[in-house]
XYZ file of C-alpha atoms in Angstrom:
570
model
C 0.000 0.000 0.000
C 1.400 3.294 -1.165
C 1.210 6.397 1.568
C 0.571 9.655 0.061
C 3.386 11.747 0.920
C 0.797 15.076 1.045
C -1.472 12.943 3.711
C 1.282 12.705 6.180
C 1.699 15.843 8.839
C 4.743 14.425 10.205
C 7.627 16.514 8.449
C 9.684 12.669 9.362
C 7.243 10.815 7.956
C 7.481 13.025 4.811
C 11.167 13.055 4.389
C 10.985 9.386 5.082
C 8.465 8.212 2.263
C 10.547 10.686 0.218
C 13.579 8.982 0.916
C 14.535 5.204 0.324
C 15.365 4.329 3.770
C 11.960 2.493 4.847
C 9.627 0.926 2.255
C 5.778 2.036 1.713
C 4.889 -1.214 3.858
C 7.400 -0.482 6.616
C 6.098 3.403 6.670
C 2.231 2.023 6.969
C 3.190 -0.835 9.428
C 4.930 2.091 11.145
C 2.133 4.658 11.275
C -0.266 1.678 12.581
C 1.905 1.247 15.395
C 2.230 4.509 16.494
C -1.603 4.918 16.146
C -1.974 1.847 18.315
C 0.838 2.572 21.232
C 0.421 6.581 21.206
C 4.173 7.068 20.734
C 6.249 8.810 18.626
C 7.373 7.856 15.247
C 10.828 8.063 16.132
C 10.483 5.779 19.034
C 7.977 3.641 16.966
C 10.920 3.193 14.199
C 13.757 2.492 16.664
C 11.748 0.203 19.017
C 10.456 -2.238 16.366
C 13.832 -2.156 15.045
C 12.500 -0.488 11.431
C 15.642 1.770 11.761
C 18.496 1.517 14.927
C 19.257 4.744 17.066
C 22.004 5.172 14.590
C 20.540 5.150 11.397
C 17.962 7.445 12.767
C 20.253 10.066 13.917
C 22.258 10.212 10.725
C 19.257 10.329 8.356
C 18.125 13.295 10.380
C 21.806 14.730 10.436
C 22.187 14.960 6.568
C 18.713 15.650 5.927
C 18.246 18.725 8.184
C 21.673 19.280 7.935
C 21.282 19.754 12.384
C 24.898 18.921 14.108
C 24.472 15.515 16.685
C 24.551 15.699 20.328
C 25.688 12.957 22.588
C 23.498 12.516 25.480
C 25.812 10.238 27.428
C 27.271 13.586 28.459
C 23.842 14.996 29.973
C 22.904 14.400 33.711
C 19.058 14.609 35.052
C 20.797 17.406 37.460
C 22.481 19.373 34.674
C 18.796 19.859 33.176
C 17.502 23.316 33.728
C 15.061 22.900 36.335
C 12.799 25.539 35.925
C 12.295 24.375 32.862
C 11.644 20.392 33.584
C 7.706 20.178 33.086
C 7.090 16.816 33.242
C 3.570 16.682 31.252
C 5.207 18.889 28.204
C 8.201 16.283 28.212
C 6.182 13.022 28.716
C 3.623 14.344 25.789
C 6.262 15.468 23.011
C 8.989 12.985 24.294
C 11.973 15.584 24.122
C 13.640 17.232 26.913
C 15.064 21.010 27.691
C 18.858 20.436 28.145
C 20.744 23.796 27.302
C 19.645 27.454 27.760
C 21.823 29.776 26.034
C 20.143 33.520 26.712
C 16.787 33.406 25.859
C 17.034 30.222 23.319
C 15.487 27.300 24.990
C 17.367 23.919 23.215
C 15.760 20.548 23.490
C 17.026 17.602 22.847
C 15.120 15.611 20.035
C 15.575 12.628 17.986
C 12.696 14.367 15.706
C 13.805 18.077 14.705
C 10.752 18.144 12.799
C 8.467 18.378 15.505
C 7.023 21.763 15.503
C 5.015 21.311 18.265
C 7.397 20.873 21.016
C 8.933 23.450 20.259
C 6.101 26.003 20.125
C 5.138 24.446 23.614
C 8.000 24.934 25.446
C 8.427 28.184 23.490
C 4.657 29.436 24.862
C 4.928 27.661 28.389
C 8.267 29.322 29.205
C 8.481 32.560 26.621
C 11.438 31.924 25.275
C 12.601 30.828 21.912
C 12.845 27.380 21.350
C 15.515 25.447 19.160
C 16.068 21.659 18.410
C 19.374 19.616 19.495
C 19.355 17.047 17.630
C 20.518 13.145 19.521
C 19.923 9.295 19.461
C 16.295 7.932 20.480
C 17.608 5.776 22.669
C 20.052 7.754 24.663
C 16.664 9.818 24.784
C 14.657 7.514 26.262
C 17.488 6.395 28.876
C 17.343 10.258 29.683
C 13.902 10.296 30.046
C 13.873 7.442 32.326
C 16.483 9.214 34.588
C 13.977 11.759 34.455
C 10.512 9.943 35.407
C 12.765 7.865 38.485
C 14.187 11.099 39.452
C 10.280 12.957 39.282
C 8.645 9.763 41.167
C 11.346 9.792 43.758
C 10.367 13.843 44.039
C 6.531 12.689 44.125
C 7.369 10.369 47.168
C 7.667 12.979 48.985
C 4.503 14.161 48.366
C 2.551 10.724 49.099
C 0.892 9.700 52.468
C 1.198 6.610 53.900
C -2.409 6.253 53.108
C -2.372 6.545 49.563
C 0.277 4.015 49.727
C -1.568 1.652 51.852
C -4.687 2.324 49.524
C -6.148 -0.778 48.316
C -8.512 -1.222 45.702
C -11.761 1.325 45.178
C -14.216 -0.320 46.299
C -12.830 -1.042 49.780
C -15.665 -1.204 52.352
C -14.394 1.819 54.979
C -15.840 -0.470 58.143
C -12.972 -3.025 57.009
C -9.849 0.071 57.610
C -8.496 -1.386 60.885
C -4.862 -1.003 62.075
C -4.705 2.059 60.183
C -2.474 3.807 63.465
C -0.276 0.684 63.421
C 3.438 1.242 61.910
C 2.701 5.300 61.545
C 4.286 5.685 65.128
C 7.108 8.236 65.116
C 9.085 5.416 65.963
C 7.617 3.520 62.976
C 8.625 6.412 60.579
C 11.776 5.406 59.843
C 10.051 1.650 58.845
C 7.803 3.158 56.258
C 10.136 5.792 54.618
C 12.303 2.360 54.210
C 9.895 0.349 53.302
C 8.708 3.161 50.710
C 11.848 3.450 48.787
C 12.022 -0.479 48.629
C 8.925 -0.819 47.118
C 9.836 2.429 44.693
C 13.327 0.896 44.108
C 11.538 -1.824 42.830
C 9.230 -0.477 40.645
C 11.914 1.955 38.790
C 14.602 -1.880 38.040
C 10.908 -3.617 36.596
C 11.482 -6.263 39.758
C 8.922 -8.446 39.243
C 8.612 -10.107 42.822
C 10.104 -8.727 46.187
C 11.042 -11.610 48.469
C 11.523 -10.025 52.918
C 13.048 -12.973 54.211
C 13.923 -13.796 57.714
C 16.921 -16.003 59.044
C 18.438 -17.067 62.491
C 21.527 -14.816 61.737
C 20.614 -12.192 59.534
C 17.542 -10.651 57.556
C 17.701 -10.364 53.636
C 15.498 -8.531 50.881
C 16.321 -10.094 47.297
C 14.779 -8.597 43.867
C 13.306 -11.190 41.106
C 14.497 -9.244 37.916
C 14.515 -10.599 34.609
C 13.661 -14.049 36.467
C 16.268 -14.032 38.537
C 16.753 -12.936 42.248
C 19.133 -10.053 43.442
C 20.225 -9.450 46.984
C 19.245 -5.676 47.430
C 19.503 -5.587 51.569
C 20.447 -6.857 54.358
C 19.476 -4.479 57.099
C 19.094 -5.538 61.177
C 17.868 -8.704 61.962
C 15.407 -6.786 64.940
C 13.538 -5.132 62.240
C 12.083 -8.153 60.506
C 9.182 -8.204 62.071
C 8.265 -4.622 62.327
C 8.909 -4.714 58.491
C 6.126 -7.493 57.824
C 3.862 -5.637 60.496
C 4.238 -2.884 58.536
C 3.756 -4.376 55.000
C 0.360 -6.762 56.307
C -0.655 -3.003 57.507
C -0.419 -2.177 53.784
C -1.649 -5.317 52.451
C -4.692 -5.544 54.978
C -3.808 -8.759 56.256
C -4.488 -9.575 60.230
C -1.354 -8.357 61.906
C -1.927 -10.969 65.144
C -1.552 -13.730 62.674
C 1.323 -15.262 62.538
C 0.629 -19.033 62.572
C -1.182 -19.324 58.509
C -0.317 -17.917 55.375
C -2.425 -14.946 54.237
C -2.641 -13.274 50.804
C -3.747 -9.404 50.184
C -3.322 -6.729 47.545
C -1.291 -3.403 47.378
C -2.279 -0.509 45.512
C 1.027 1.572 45.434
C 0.681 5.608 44.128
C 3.945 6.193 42.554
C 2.847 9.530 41.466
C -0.184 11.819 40.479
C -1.383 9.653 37.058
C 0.141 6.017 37.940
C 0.011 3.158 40.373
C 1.081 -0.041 40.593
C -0.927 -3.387 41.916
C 0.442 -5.589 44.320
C -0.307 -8.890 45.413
C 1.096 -9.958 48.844
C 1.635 -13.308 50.695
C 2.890 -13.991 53.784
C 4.074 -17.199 55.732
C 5.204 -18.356 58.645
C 8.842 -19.418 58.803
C 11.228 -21.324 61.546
C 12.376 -17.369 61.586
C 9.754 -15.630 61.169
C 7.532 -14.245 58.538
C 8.697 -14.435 55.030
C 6.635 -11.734 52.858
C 6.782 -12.357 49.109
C 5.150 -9.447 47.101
C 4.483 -9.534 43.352
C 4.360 -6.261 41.205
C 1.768 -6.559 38.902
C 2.449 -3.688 36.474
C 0.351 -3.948 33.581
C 1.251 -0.747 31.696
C 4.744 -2.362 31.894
C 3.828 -5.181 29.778
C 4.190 -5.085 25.751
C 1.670 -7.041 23.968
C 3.151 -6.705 20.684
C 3.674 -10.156 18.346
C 6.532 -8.627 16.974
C 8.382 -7.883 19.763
C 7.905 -11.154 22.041
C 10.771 -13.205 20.553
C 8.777 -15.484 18.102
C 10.500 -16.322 14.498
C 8.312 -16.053 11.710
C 7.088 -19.257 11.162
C 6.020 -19.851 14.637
C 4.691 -16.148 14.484
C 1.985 -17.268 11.567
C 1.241 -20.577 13.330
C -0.309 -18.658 16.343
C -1.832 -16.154 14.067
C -3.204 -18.738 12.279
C -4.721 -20.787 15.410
C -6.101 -17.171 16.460
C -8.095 -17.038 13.729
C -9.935 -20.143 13.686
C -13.607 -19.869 15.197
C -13.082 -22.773 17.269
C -10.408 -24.815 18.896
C -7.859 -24.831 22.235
C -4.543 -22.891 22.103
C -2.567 -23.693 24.996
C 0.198 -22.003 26.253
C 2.914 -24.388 28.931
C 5.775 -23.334 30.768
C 7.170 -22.910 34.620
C 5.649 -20.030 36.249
C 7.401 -16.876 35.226
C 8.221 -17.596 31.542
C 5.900 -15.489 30.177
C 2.463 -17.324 29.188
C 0.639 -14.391 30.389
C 1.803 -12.088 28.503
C 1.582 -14.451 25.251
C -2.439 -15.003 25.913
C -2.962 -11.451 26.282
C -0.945 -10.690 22.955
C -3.714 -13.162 21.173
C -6.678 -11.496 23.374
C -5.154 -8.226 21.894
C -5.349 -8.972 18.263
C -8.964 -10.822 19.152
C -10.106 -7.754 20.677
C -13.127 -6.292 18.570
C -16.183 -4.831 18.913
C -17.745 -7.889 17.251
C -16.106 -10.523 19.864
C -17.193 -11.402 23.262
C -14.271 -12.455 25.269
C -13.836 -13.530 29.158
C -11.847 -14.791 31.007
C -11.254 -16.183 34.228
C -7.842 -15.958 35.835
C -5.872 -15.692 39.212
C -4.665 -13.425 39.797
C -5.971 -11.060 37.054
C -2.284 -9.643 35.741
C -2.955 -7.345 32.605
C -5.914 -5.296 32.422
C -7.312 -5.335 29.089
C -10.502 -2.860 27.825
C -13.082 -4.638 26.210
C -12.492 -8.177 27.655
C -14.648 -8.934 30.988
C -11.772 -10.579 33.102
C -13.114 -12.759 36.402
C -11.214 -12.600 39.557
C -11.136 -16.669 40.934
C -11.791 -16.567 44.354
C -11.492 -20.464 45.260
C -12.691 -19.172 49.275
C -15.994 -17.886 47.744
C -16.348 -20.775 45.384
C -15.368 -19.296 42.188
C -12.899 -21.900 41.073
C -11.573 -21.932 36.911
C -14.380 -24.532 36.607
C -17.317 -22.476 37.977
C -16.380 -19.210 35.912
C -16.135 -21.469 32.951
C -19.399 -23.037 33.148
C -20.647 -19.286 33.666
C -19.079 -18.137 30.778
C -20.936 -20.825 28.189
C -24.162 -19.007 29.443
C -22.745 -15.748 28.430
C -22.979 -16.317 24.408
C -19.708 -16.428 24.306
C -16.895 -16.037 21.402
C -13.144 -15.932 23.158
C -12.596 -17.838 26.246
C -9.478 -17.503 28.178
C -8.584 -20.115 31.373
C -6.008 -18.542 33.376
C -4.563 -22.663 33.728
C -6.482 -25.670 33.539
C -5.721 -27.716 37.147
C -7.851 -30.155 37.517
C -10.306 -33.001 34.939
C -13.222 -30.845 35.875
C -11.718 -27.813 34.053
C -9.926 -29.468 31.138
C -13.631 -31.069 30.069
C -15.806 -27.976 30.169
C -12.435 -26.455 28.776
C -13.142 -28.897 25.486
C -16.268 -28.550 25.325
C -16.172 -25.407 24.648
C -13.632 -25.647 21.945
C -15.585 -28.396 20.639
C -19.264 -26.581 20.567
C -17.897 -23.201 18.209
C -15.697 -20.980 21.050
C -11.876 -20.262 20.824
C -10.467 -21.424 24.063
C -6.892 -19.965 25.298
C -5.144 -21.020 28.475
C -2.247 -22.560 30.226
C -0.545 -25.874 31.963
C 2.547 -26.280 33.912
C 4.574 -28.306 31.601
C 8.182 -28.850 30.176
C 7.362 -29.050 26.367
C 4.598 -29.268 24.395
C 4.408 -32.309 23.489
C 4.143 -33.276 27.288
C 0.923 -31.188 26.908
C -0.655 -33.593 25.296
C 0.162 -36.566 27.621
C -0.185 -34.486 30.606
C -4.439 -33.638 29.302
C -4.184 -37.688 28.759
C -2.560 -38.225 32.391
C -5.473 -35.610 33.681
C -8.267 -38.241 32.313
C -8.806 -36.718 28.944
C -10.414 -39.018 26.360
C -7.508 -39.515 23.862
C -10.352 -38.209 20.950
C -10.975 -35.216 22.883
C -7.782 -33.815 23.175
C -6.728 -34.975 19.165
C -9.670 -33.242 18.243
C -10.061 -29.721 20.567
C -6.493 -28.449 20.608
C -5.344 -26.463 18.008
C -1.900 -25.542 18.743
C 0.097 -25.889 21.585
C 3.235 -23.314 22.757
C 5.843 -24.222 25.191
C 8.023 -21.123 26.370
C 10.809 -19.864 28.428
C 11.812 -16.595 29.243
C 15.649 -15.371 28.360
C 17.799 -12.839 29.519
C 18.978 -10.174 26.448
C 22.223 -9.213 26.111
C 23.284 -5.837 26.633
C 24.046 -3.935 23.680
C 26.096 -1.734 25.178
C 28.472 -4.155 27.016
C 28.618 -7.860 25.691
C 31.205 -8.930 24.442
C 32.137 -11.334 21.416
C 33.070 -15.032 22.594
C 35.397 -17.814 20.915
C 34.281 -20.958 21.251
C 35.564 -24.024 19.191
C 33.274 -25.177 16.606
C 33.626 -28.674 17.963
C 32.162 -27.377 21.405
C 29.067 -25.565 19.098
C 28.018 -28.886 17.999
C 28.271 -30.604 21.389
C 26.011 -27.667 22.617
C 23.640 -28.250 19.717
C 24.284 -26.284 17.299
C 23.695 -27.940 13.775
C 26.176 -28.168 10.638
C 23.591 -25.871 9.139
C 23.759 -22.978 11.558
C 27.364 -23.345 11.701
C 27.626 -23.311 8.045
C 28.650 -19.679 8.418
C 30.600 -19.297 11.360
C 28.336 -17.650 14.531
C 29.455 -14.629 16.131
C 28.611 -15.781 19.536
C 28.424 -12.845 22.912
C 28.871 -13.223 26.371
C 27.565 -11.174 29.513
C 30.165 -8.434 31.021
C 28.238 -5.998 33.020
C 27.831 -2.177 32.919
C 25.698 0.800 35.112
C 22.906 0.527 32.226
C 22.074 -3.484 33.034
C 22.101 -5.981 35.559
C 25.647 -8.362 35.137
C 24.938 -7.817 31.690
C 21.855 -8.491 31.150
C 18.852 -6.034 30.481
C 15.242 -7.367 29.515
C 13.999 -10.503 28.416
C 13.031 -12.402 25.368
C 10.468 -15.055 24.565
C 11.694 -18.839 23.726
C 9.144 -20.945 21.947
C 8.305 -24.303 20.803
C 5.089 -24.097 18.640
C 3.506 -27.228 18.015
C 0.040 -27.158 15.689
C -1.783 -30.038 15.828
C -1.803 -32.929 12.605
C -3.327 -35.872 11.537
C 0.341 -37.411 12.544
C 0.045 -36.748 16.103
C -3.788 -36.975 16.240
C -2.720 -40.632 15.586
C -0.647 -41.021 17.758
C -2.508 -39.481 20.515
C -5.391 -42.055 19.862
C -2.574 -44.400 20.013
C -1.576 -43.520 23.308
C 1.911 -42.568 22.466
C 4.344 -41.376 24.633
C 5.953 -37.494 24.921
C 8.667 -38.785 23.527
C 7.703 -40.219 20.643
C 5.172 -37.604 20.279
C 8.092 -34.631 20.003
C 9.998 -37.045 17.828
C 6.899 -37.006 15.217
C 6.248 -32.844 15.836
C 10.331 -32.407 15.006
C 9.871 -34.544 12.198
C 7.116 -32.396 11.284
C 9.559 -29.020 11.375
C 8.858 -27.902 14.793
C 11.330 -26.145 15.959
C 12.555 -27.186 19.657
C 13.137 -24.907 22.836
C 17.071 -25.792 22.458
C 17.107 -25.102 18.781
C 15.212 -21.915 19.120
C 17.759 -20.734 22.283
C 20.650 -21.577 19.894
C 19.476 -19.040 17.510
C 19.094 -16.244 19.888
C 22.212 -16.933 20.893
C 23.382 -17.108 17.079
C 21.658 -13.937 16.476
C 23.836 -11.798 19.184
C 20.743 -11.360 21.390
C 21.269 -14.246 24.525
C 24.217 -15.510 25.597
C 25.525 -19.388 25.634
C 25.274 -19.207 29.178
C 21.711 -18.542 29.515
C 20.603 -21.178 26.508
C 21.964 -23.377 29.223
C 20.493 -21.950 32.270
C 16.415 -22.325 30.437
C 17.025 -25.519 28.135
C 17.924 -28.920 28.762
């Protein structure tokens, strides 16, 4: 599809479709997405990888003929102050870094954005004037920014907005509000505070307080693994889980069960971040274990979660069938979630009626009615399920199928004309099938309601700005798995070093999939009662690729390390 250069208002855009650097296709796939995410073209183009930082920044050099600055050699406190509005910076994603006289420069990775410019210009009355740099030195200033703007807002928060839970919340059931607020206390929930902050600004994912006989130790869970962050006095463990079942709601005298409650943390004026907290008794003492559950943190873009192409239009295709079961298997924390929701995304019309049932409810989603389970009340997977068929429903989505009773109203849905998503705790997918079997699934059910099944691991990425190449003989290569194929041109293979921009040289994670559709192969095999090995044996011999195999080209690609296809795959 051709774009109209005199239809686009983005004086980018234009000199882009002008230009020969992005294709018609690219431009329109990019002008989707930024219709979709509400961000800028330039961060559109550099975070779906249409263009690097690089490329970016020397298109816009030559064509504007604008000298580059380096942001590396900006601080958040050599900013003009007086000129760091927060809602002007957020909205037109540039930031004021130089005032020379009156002329107001901001630092842009597109010059061409008028609009900035006259904003600052009117906010501030002073003349305004681009400085052109990278968009993702940008966006690492930026996020310097926001952390240094929320730790500002902290300031501003009471301990009751902190403690808030949930609207909702009956006000007869706010009990123990006094407790940890003591001026002795005050020290405990400034602490407390910037751990839970701390958290949110390194994306931890879980927050582990954990007692011991000798010593007390707080550990972060990011990128799936856990970090030692503190180990203050031993004496304060337990006013620290007083203070954090205060938050949570949780009965403070109890110290004998295990109790679960929710957090509602205000970070600042426009965003907060859900909680969910459980607590049990140790030989120590209490051992609180919160999980962030950020859901404007999570990206539920295809393109993005690691998939190659192939296994890309596999799930696009199962997505698009009226009827059927997708499942999704993997350990808890490798990233099913996340690739549900992506599907629920793309299945998210007007036209569709989706629900789902899930616990806890993770991502919120507009448009899809999403079911707390609340197994106390009753409300178990199989209860909201049966609920759901008396809905007229479209799109169903099990948060994980546990037990016979679920798996059967699970098929017979798929069977009766509804698209059924959810999950299992498996190691591969073709243990999926013999795990449904193992449940008490008849072996014609399951060959004829699932659809396609994904098993998936989480990886740590490489940082780009601090790997560093690795030799490794090619003998070693194949030993690891690599294939004569893949090593037909020799790899050029990274390992972790470390730097002040990533965790011991890692920063973010990747999907790892095995996609396995369901055939007439292993439909026959299934009714033959095969086992999961000779059931991956058949769905390799039908081109799918394995967890290893997919690891090993990440790791060919430059993106994870040799180290970590070891740590997720056998």
């Amino acid at each position: 599809m051709t774009v109209p250069i005199n239809t686009i208002k983005s004086g980018l855009a234009r000199s882009l479709a002008a230009s020969s650097l992005l294709t018609a296709d690219q431009l329109e796939q990019a002008f989707g997405l930024v219709r979709q995410e509400g961000k800028p073209l330039s961060t559109v183009l550099v975070d779906h990888q249409f263009l690097s930082s690089t490329q970016l920044a020397s298109f816009c050099e030559m064509e504007y003929g604008l000298p580059l600055t380096d942001l590396d050699e900006v601080e958040p406190d050599q900013v003009p102050p007086q000129y760091l509005c927060m809602d002007l910076i957020e909205r037109h994603h540039v930031v004021p870094i130089i005032l020379q006289g009156s002329v107001l420069y901001l630092a842009m990775a597109d010059p061409t954005d008028v609009a900035a410019l006259e904003d600052f210009g009117f906010r501030f009355n002073l003349i305004t004037d681009a400085k052109l740099v990278e968009e993702d030195k940008l966006q690492r200033l930026l996020a310097r920014l926001q952390q240094a703007g929320d730790a500002l807002d902290l300031d501003h928060i009471e301990d009751n907005d902190i403690a808030d839970l949930e609207l909702g919340e009956d006000p007869a059931e706010r009990n123990n509000d006094d407790l940890g607020k003591s001026d002795d206390d005050a020290p405990i929930v400034r602490y407390i505070n910037k751990i839970m902050l701390d958290a949110v600004r390194r994306e931890a994912s879980d927050l582990h307080f954990e007692p011991y006989e000798r010593f007390y130790r707080i550990r972060f869970r990011i990128d799936g693994m856990l970090h030692e962050i503190a180990t203050p006095p031993i004496n304060l463990g337990t006013r620290f889980a007083a203070r954090l079942k205060v938050m949570a709601r949780l009965d403070i005298a109890e110290r004998r069960l295990p109790q679960d409650g929710r957090i509602k943390l205000k970070l600042t004026r426009t965003k907060s971040v859900d909680m969910r907290v459980n607590s049990l008794p140790t030989q120590w003492g209490e051992k609180i274990v919160i999980r962030i559950l950020d859901s404007s943190a999570a990206k539920l873009d295809i393109d993005t979660l690691g998939y190659d192409e192939h296994q890309k239009q596999l799930y696009l295709s199962a997505l698009k069938r009226p009827q059927g079961m997708i499942l999704v298997t993997g350990p808890t924390g490798s990233g099913k979630t996340v690739s549900l929701y992506t599907g629920l995304s793309i299945l998210n019309t007007v036209s569709a009626n989706i629900s789902t049932a899930e616990d806890p409810v993770e991502i919120t989603l507009p448009g899809i009615n999403q079911v707390q389970i609340n197994p106390k009340s009753g409300l178990s997977f199989a209860h909201a399920l049966r609920a759901f068929l008396r809905q007229d429903p479209d799109i169903i989505m099990v948060g994980e199928i546990r037990d016979l009773e679920t798996a059967e109203i699970a098929v017979k849905a798929a069977q009766t004309g509804h698209l059924v998503l959810s999950t299992l705790h498996t190691n591969s997918a073709a243990e999926t099938l013999t795990r449904l079997s193992n449940m008490g699934l008849p072996a014609y059910n399951i060959a004829s309601s699932v659809t396609l099944i994904m098993a998936q691991r989480l990886a740590r990425k490489l940082c780009p700005e601090c790997k560093e190449e690795e030799h490794i003989p090619e003998e070693q290569l194949l030993e690891l798995g690599f294939t004569v194929s893949q090593l037909s041109t020799p790899p050029t293979l990274f390992k972790a070093v470390g730097c002040n921009l990533c965790t011991e040289g890692y920063k973010g994670r990747i999907g790892i999939y095995e996609v396995l559709p369901m055939n007439d192969t292993l439909a026959n095999l299934i009714m033959d009662g095969a086992n999961s090995l000779t059931l991956a044996r058949a769905a390799e011999e039908s081109g799918m690729i394995s967890l290893r195999q997919a690891a090993l080209e990440k790791a060919r690609l430059g993106i994870i390390s040799l180290a970590e296809v070891s740590r997720i795959t056998l």
